[in-house]
Each structure stands twice: as structure tokens, then as C-alpha cells.
Amino acid sequence: MNPITIHSVYAGQPQTMSDEKGEWSSSIYRTLIEGPVELGERGLAGDKVTDTKHHGAPFQAVCCHSMDHYDFWNEHYDIAGTERALGPGSVGENWTLLNADESEICVGDIYTVGSARVQVSGPRYPCSKQQRKVGLRAFLKRTKETLRTGFYLSTLKSGMIEAGNAWTLEERPAPGITQTLVNQTVFQTKDPETIQRLLDTPELNEGWKRILKRLPK
């Protein structure tokens, strides 16, 4: 199996944009970073979130998205090869990844990447700003339906990372608690036993646990 690898790296700053719905502010329009960049406890050097209520926690130090998802969306919306085609960085992630299968990546996984160590903290919760940026009908709904959300990392050890870095799995404290399982439970099955299993997983971030506690019993 090919290792997970960083395809490209992005950082952004708060910006105010204007569209047919009016003005809105976000850091979702991130810029490609060439060469090594420092990953600290709160994220990449040069990256700053806008919405500090929902973003910027230590468990959200890095937002990751799989290149495979873009291939899927381009086919789903029939936009491959057009100017509307999605590609690396399109949904505002920090790292676009190769060989990142969310049905195999577990909450709590610890990886060495470059000279840093990171831990998977849980999926990214889809937000309306992703749909506003890509401009595709029902993108947010489809993201939840297809469970193609991406996921977050916390930083255990600061270090330098760059595109091309492969991930080395060091520990897997919660085998079976995959990103897909978390998404599936919240957006589809709402299975009580699985909800409790996820709540009992210490490595799953508190944001997801709050969501799980609000699900109907």
C-alpha cells in the first residue's frame, strides 16, 4: 500500500469577499506554499482562521482533504476538464493528500510527517462556506451524503513539513474508529451503540462529542 503523502500545502489569512449573496469573510481562499513551512501547535506558519468560534482549536491545527475526493466531485458534477473543475485547495484545506482513505484512517492515529508529529482528531464538519466557495449546487448536502469531508490533525510535536512528505504511522490507539465511521454515525445511521462507542473514545475531539450528544437517542 502506498503511504499517505502530502500533495500540496496551503495557508490563508482572513479575507472579505463579495458575491450575489453579499459580503462574507473567511480564510477559505488559501494560497499554495512552496518549500518547507513550520507546523506549530495551532497550525502552519502564515495561516490564520477567520471564524475563531468554529475554527482554530488545537485539534484543528491542520485541515486535510483527499485528492480522490476532487476526482469524485469532478465526475459527479460533470466538470472535469472545465474551468469549474475542483482541485487541490478547492475546499480550503491546509494539506491536500494522496492515498488518504478515510475508511482506513482512524481517530487517534499518530503519524510522523517531516520533522513533526501529528494526531488525527476527527473529521472536518462540512460548512456552508465550502459550498459558497466552489459554487456547486447542493455541495454541502452531497458532502454529508457521500462522507467525503476530510479530517483534522492536532500537532503533537512542532516541526517542518512540505509537499512530498510521506506519513509514517507510529501509533493507532483506537483501531476501527475511522473517519468514515464517525461521519456515517452522525450523518446516516445514528446508531446508539456506535454513538456511545465514539463518546468513549478519548482521542475523538470534543467538537464531535458535543454533536454526538445532541443526536436523538
PDB file of C-alpha atoms in Angstrom:
ATOM      1  CA  MET A   1       0.000   0.000   0.000  1.00  0.00           C
ATOM      2  CA  ASN A   2       1.319   3.430  -0.906  1.00  0.00           C
ATOM      3  CA  PRO A   3       1.862   5.747   2.072  1.00  0.00           C
ATOM      4  CA  ILE A   4      -0.250   8.834   2.642  1.00  0.00           C
ATOM      5  CA  THR A   5       1.677  11.737   1.129  1.00  0.00           C
ATOM      6  CA  ILE A   6       1.234  15.491   1.182  1.00  0.00           C
ATOM      7  CA  HIS A   7       0.491  16.572  -2.371  1.00  0.00           C
ATOM      8  CA  SER A   8       0.369  20.319  -1.648  1.00  0.00           C
ATOM      9  CA  VAL A   9       0.318  22.753   1.273  1.00  0.00           C
ATOM     10  CA  TYR A  10      -1.832  25.870   1.727  1.00  0.00           C
ATOM     11  CA  ALA A  11      -2.085  28.757   4.180  1.00  0.00           C
ATOM     12  CA  GLY A  12      -4.527  31.649   4.300  1.00  0.00           C
ATOM     13  CA  GLN A  13      -5.420  34.885   6.014  1.00  0.00           C
ATOM     14  CA  PRO A  14      -8.830  36.433   6.735  1.00  0.00           C
ATOM     15  CA  GLN A  15     -10.363  37.996   3.633  1.00  0.00           C
ATOM     16  CA  THR A  16     -13.651  39.696   2.832  1.00  0.00           C
ATOM     17  CA  MET A  17     -15.297  38.579  -0.396  1.00  0.00           C
ATOM     18  CA  SER A  18     -18.425  39.689  -2.210  1.00  0.00           C
ATOM     19  CA  ASP A  19     -20.846  37.618  -4.274  1.00  0.00           C
ATOM     20  CA  GLU A  20     -24.531  37.609  -5.199  1.00  0.00           C
ATOM     21  CA  LYS A  21     -25.412  36.903  -1.554  1.00  0.00           C
ATOM     22  CA  GLY A  22     -23.412  39.874  -0.278  1.00  0.00           C
ATOM     23  CA  GLU A  23     -20.171  40.219   1.650  1.00  0.00           C
ATOM     24  CA  TRP A  24     -18.646  37.385   3.647  1.00  0.00           C
ATOM     25  CA  SER A  25     -15.386  36.840   5.485  1.00  0.00           C
ATOM     26  CA  SER A  26     -13.289  33.691   5.608  1.00  0.00           C
ATOM     27  CA  SER A  27      -9.776  32.271   5.289  1.00  0.00           C
ATOM     28  CA  ILE A  28     -11.000  29.536   2.948  1.00  0.00           C
ATOM     29  CA  TYR A  29      -9.167  31.048  -0.059  1.00  0.00           C
ATOM     30  CA  ARG A  30      -5.763  29.688   0.864  1.00  0.00           C
ATOM     31  CA  THR A  31      -2.519  30.149  -1.083  1.00  0.00           C
ATOM     32  CA  LEU A  32      -0.112  27.432  -2.203  1.00  0.00           C
ATOM     33  CA  ILE A  33       3.093  27.259  -0.139  1.00  0.00           C
ATOM     34  CA  GLU A  34       6.240  26.229  -1.970  1.00  0.00           C
ATOM     35  CA  GLY A  35       9.002  24.584   0.075  1.00  0.00           C
ATOM     36  CA  PRO A  36       9.268  23.821   3.793  1.00  0.00           C
ATOM     37  CA  VAL A  37       6.991  25.537   6.304  1.00  0.00           C
ATOM     38  CA  GLU A  38       6.785  25.265  10.073  1.00  0.00           C
ATOM     39  CA  LEU A  39       3.886  23.428  11.675  1.00  0.00           C
ATOM     40  CA  GLY A  40       3.217  24.654  15.191  1.00  0.00           C
ATOM     41  CA  GLU A  41       0.703  23.793  17.894  1.00  0.00           C
ATOM     42  CA  ARG A  42      -2.020  25.943  16.316  1.00  0.00           C
ATOM     43  CA  GLY A  43      -1.210  25.319  12.668  1.00  0.00           C
ATOM     44  CA  LEU A  44       1.047  26.319   9.818  1.00  0.00           C
ATOM     45  CA  ALA A  45       3.149  29.453   9.890  1.00  0.00           C
ATOM     46  CA  GLY A  46       1.288  32.119   7.924  1.00  0.00           C
ATOM     47  CA  ASP A  47      -2.129  30.529   8.361  1.00  0.00           C
ATOM     48  CA  LYS A  48      -4.836  32.321  10.347  1.00  0.00           C
ATOM     49  CA  VAL A  49      -8.500  31.442  10.716  1.00  0.00           C
ATOM     50  CA  THR A  50     -11.300  33.992  10.500  1.00  0.00           C
ATOM     51  CA  ASP A  51     -14.132  32.265  12.375  1.00  0.00           C
ATOM     52  CA  THR A  52     -12.489  31.601  15.747  1.00  0.00           C
ATOM     53  CA  LYS A  53     -15.761  30.257  17.174  1.00  0.00           C
ATOM     54  CA  HIS A  54     -15.699  27.201  14.898  1.00  0.00           C
ATOM     55  CA  HIS A  55     -12.044  27.005  13.841  1.00  0.00           C
ATOM     56  CA  GLY A  56      -8.572  27.409  15.298  1.00  0.00           C
ATOM     57  CA  ALA A  57      -8.747  24.972  18.214  1.00  0.00           C
ATOM     58  CA  PRO A  58      -5.634  22.858  18.880  1.00  0.00           C
ATOM     59  CA  PHE A  59      -7.427  19.807  17.454  1.00  0.00           C
ATOM     60  CA  GLN A  60      -7.888  21.758  14.202  1.00  0.00           C
ATOM     61  CA  ALA A  61      -4.223  22.606  13.625  1.00  0.00           C
ATOM     62  CA  VAL A  62      -4.274  21.111  10.116  1.00  0.00           C
ATOM     63  CA  CYS A  63      -7.236  20.572   7.811  1.00  0.00           C
ATOM     64  CA  CYS A  64      -6.672  17.699   5.367  1.00  0.00           C
ATOM     65  CA  HIS A  65      -8.510  16.715   2.203  1.00  0.00           C
ATOM     66  CA  SER A  66      -8.008  13.800  -0.156  1.00  0.00           C
ATOM     67  CA  MET A  67      -7.220  14.301  -3.827  1.00  0.00           C
ATOM     68  CA  ASP A  68      -9.554  11.359  -4.508  1.00  0.00           C
ATOM     69  CA  HIS A  69     -12.500  13.471  -3.375  1.00  0.00           C
ATOM     70  CA  TYR A  70     -11.817  16.022  -6.100  1.00  0.00           C
ATOM     71  CA  ASP A  71     -11.761  13.297  -8.727  1.00  0.00           C
ATOM     72  CA  PHE A  72     -15.145  12.139  -7.443  1.00  0.00           C
ATOM     73  CA  TRP A  73     -16.708  15.622  -7.439  1.00  0.00           C
ATOM     74  CA  ASN A  74     -15.462  16.456 -10.908  1.00  0.00           C
ATOM     75  CA  GLU A  75     -17.126  13.327 -12.236  1.00  0.00           C
ATOM     76  CA  HIS A  76     -20.260  13.736 -10.107  1.00  0.00           C
ATOM     77  CA  TYR A  77     -20.864  17.297 -11.303  1.00  0.00           C
ATOM     78  CA  ASP A  78     -19.526  16.607 -14.821  1.00  0.00           C
ATOM     79  CA  ILE A  79     -16.985  19.427 -14.578  1.00  0.00           C
ATOM     80  CA  ALA A  80     -13.712  17.554 -15.202  1.00  0.00           C
ATOM     81  CA  GLY A  81     -11.546  19.472 -17.665  1.00  0.00           C
ATOM     82  CA  THR A  82     -13.590  22.649 -17.334  1.00  0.00           C
ATOM     83  CA  GLU A  83     -12.771  25.932 -15.632  1.00  0.00           C
ATOM     84  CA  ARG A  84     -15.086  24.902 -12.798  1.00  0.00           C
ATOM     85  CA  ALA A  85     -13.163  21.699 -12.067  1.00  0.00           C
ATOM     86  CA  LEU A  86     -12.097  21.246  -8.448  1.00  0.00           C
ATOM     87  CA  GLY A  87      -8.526  20.534  -7.472  1.00  0.00           C
ATOM     88  CA  PRO A  88      -6.028  20.856  -4.626  1.00  0.00           C
ATOM     89  CA  GLY A  89      -7.020  23.553  -2.143  1.00  0.00           C
ATOM     90  CA  SER A  90     -10.545  23.977  -3.526  1.00  0.00           C
ATOM     91  CA  VAL A  91     -12.343  23.497  -0.206  1.00  0.00           C
ATOM     92  CA  GLY A  92      -9.837  25.467   1.831  1.00  0.00           C
ATOM     93  CA  GLU A  93      -7.765  22.662   3.302  1.00  0.00           C
ATOM     94  CA  ASN A  94      -4.177  23.091   4.526  1.00  0.00           C
ATOM     95  CA  TRP A  95      -2.913  19.804   3.119  1.00  0.00           C
ATOM     96  CA  THR A  96      -4.179  18.045   0.012  1.00  0.00           C
ATOM     97  CA  LEU A  97      -3.282  14.376   0.364  1.00  0.00           C
ATOM     98  CA  LEU A  98      -2.562  11.403  -1.866  1.00  0.00           C
ATOM     99  CA  ASN A  99      -3.536   7.854  -0.808  1.00  0.00           C
ATOM    100  CA  ALA A 100      -5.647   9.132   2.087  1.00  0.00           C
ATOM    101  CA  ASP A 101      -8.582   6.738   2.522  1.00  0.00           C
ATOM    102  CA  GLU A 102     -10.856   7.956   5.328  1.00  0.00           C
ATOM    103  CA  SER A 103     -12.286   4.468   5.746  1.00  0.00           C
ATOM    104  CA  GLU A 104      -8.814   3.371   6.877  1.00  0.00           C
ATOM    105  CA  ILE A 105      -7.543   6.427   8.797  1.00  0.00           C
ATOM    106  CA  CYS A 106      -8.525   6.153  12.456  1.00  0.00           C
ATOM    107  CA  VAL A 107      -9.223   8.785  15.078  1.00  0.00           C
ATOM    108  CA  GLY A 108      -6.156   8.991  17.309  1.00  0.00           C
ATOM    109  CA  ASP A 109      -3.699   7.787  14.666  1.00  0.00           C
ATOM    110  CA  ILE A 110      -0.280   9.316  15.307  1.00  0.00           C
ATOM    111  CA  TYR A 111       1.946   9.987  12.315  1.00  0.00           C
ATOM    112  CA  THR A 112       5.402  11.391  11.759  1.00  0.00           C
ATOM    113  CA  VAL A 113       5.299  13.872   8.879  1.00  0.00           C
ATOM    114  CA  GLY A 114       8.508  15.692   8.009  1.00  0.00           C
ATOM    115  CA  SER A 115      10.045  16.553  11.381  1.00  0.00           C
ATOM    116  CA  ALA A 116       6.615  16.979  13.015  1.00  0.00           C
ATOM    117  CA  ARG A 117       4.302  14.517  14.778  1.00  0.00           C
ATOM    118  CA  VAL A 118       0.554  14.834  14.301  1.00  0.00           C
ATOM    119  CA  GLN A 119      -2.560  13.073  15.550  1.00  0.00           C
ATOM    120  CA  VAL A 120      -5.875  12.594  13.761  1.00  0.00           C
ATOM    121  CA  SER A 121      -8.570  14.274  15.880  1.00  0.00           C
ATOM    122  CA  GLY A 122     -11.688  13.613  13.792  1.00  0.00           C
ATOM    123  CA  PRO A 123     -13.426  14.507  10.522  1.00  0.00           C
ATOM    124  CA  ARG A 124     -13.958  18.024   9.276  1.00  0.00           C
ATOM    125  CA  TYR A 125     -17.563  19.090   9.758  1.00  0.00           C
ATOM    126  CA  PRO A 126     -18.826  20.410   6.380  1.00  0.00           C
ATOM    127  CA  CYS A 127     -19.721  24.100   6.390  1.00  0.00           C
ATOM    128  CA  SER A 128     -21.688  26.417   4.121  1.00  0.00           C
ATOM    129  CA  LYS A 129     -18.576  28.397   3.158  1.00  0.00           C
ATOM    130  CA  GLN A 130     -17.253  25.388   1.266  1.00  0.00           C
ATOM    131  CA  GLN A 131     -20.359  25.378  -0.924  1.00  0.00           C
ATOM    132  CA  ARG A 132     -20.197  29.159  -1.312  1.00  0.00           C
ATOM    133  CA  LYS A 133     -16.601  28.925  -2.491  1.00  0.00           C
ATOM    134  CA  VAL A 134     -16.985  26.086  -5.007  1.00  0.00           C
ATOM    135  CA  GLY A 135     -20.367  27.316  -6.270  1.00  0.00           C
ATOM    136  CA  LEU A 136     -21.812  23.855  -6.861  1.00  0.00           C
ATOM    137  CA  ARG A 137     -25.463  23.111  -6.200  1.00  0.00           C
ATOM    138  CA  ALA A 138     -26.158  21.083  -3.039  1.00  0.00           C
ATOM    139  CA  PHE A 139     -22.428  20.567  -2.478  1.00  0.00           C
ATOM    140  CA  LEU A 140     -22.805  20.695   1.304  1.00  0.00           C
ATOM    141  CA  LYS A 141     -25.628  18.154   1.288  1.00  0.00           C
ATOM    142  CA  ARG A 142     -23.743  15.854  -1.076  1.00  0.00           C
ATOM    143  CA  THR A 143     -20.598  16.093   1.068  1.00  0.00           C
ATOM    144  CA  LYS A 144     -22.537  14.771   4.052  1.00  0.00           C
ATOM    145  CA  GLU A 145     -24.287  12.093   1.987  1.00  0.00           C
ATOM    146  CA  THR A 146     -21.046  10.779   0.482  1.00  0.00           C
ATOM    147  CA  LEU A 147     -18.998  11.238   3.699  1.00  0.00           C
ATOM    148  CA  ARG A 148     -16.212  12.993   1.745  1.00  0.00           C
ATOM    149  CA  THR A 149     -15.406  15.516   4.442  1.00  0.00           C
ATOM    150  CA  GLY A 150     -11.675  15.462   5.023  1.00  0.00           C
ATOM    151  CA  PHE A 151     -10.335  15.492   8.574  1.00  0.00           C
ATOM    152  CA  TYR A 152      -8.327  17.428  11.153  1.00  0.00           C
ATOM    153  CA  LEU A 153      -4.973  16.916  12.824  1.00  0.00           C
ATOM    154  CA  SER A 154      -3.584  18.177  16.100  1.00  0.00           C
ATOM    155  CA  THR A 155       0.131  18.852  16.473  1.00  0.00           C
ATOM    156  CA  LEU A 156       1.973  16.697  18.999  1.00  0.00           C
ATOM    157  CA  LYS A 157       5.441  17.907  18.032  1.00  0.00           C
ATOM    158  CA  SER A 158       6.176  21.034  16.035  1.00  0.00           C
ATOM    159  CA  GLY A 159       8.410  20.682  13.012  1.00  0.00           C
ATOM    160  CA  MET A 160       8.987  21.453   9.363  1.00  0.00           C
ATOM    161  CA  ILE A 161       6.778  19.904   6.683  1.00  0.00           C
ATOM    162  CA  GLU A 162       6.463  20.294   2.912  1.00  0.00           C
ATOM    163  CA  ALA A 163       4.789  18.841  -0.141  1.00  0.00           C
ATOM    164  CA  GLY A 164       6.095  15.367  -0.884  1.00  0.00           C
ATOM    165  CA  ASN A 165       6.387  14.325   2.769  1.00  0.00           C
ATOM    166  CA  ALA A 166       5.124  10.799   3.366  1.00  0.00           C
ATOM    167  CA  TRP A 167       3.275   9.913   6.562  1.00  0.00           C
ATOM    168  CA  THR A 168       4.659   7.218   8.858  1.00  0.00           C
ATOM    169  CA  LEU A 169       2.134   5.629  11.220  1.00  0.00           C
ATOM    170  CA  GLU A 170       3.578   5.453  14.748  1.00  0.00           C
ATOM    171  CA  GLU A 171       0.569   4.530  16.910  1.00  0.00           C
ATOM    172  CA  ARG A 172      -3.080   3.518  16.469  1.00  0.00           C
ATOM    173  CA  PRO A 173      -4.795   3.756  19.871  1.00  0.00           C
ATOM    174  CA  ALA A 174      -8.360   3.474  18.504  1.00  0.00           C
ATOM    175  CA  PRO A 175      -8.409   0.854  15.741  1.00  0.00           C
ATOM    176  CA  GLY A 176     -11.724   0.706  13.918  1.00  0.00           C
ATOM    177  CA  ILE A 177     -12.759   4.261  14.828  1.00  0.00           C
ATOM    178  CA  THR A 178     -12.310   5.572  11.308  1.00  0.00           C
ATOM    179  CA  GLN A 179     -13.224   8.970   9.903  1.00  0.00           C
ATOM    180  CA  THR A 180     -15.869   7.241   7.823  1.00  0.00           C
ATOM    181  CA  LEU A 181     -17.398   5.601  10.904  1.00  0.00           C
ATOM    182  CA  VAL A 182     -17.732   8.962  12.687  1.00  0.00           C
ATOM    183  CA  ASN A 183     -19.333  10.587   9.631  1.00  0.00           C
ATOM    184  CA  GLN A 184     -21.558   7.592   8.988  1.00  0.00           C
ATOM    185  CA  THR A 185     -22.837   7.613  12.560  1.00  0.00           C
ATOM    186  CA  VAL A 186     -23.639  11.334  12.593  1.00  0.00           C
ATOM    187  CA  PHE A 187     -24.975  11.789   9.066  1.00  0.00           C
ATOM    188  CA  GLN A 188     -26.568   8.411   8.371  1.00  0.00           C
ATOM    189  CA  THR A 189     -27.067   5.646  10.938  1.00  0.00           C
ATOM    190  CA  LYS A 190     -27.250   7.479  14.298  1.00  0.00           C
ATOM    191  CA  ASP A 191     -26.743   4.051  15.844  1.00  0.00           C
ATOM    192  CA  PRO A 192     -26.929   4.355  19.672  1.00  0.00           C
ATOM    193  CA  GLU A 193     -24.282   1.719  20.368  1.00  0.00           C
ATOM    194  CA  THR A 194     -21.825   3.325  17.965  1.00  0.00           C
ATOM    195  CA  ILE A 195     -22.580   6.773  19.372  1.00  0.00           C
ATOM    196  CA  GLN A 196     -21.609   5.529  22.825  1.00  0.00           C
ATOM    197  CA  ARG A 197     -18.520   3.830  21.429  1.00  0.00           C
ATOM    198  CA  LEU A 198     -17.426   7.133  19.880  1.00  0.00           C
ATOM    199  CA  LEU A 199     -18.171   9.059  23.077  1.00  0.00           C
ATOM    200  CA  ASP A 200     -15.969   6.577  24.913  1.00  0.00           C
ATOM    201  CA  THR A 201     -13.060   7.186  22.521  1.00  0.00           C
ATOM    202  CA  PRO A 202     -10.757   9.682  24.294  1.00  0.00           C
ATOM    203  CA  GLU A 203      -8.931  10.568  21.091  1.00  0.00           C
ATOM    204  CA  LEU A 204     -12.065  11.917  19.364  1.00  0.00           C
ATOM    205  CA  ASN A 205     -12.186  15.701  19.711  1.00  0.00           C
ATOM    206  CA  GLU A 206     -14.738  17.435  21.911  1.00  0.00           C
ATOM    207  CA  GLY A 207     -16.415  19.170  18.985  1.00  0.00           C
ATOM    208  CA  TRP A 208     -17.638  15.839  17.629  1.00  0.00           C
ATOM    209  CA  LYS A 209     -18.609  14.622  21.079  1.00  0.00           C
ATOM    210  CA  ARG A 210     -20.885  17.631  21.515  1.00  0.00           C
ATOM    211  CA  ILE A 211     -22.528  16.792  18.182  1.00  0.00           C
ATOM    212  CA  LEU A 212     -22.908  13.126  19.155  1.00  0.00           C
ATOM    213  CA  LYS A 213     -24.539  14.026  22.489  1.00  0.00           C
ATOM    214  CA  ARG A 214     -27.174  16.074  20.654  1.00  0.00           C
ATOM    215  CA  LEU A 215     -28.249  13.192  18.403  1.00  0.00           C
ATOM    216  CA  PRO A 216     -31.658  11.702  19.189  1.00  0.00           C
ATOM    217  CA  LYS A 217     -31.428   8.685  21.439  1.00  0.00           C
TER     218      LYS A 217
END
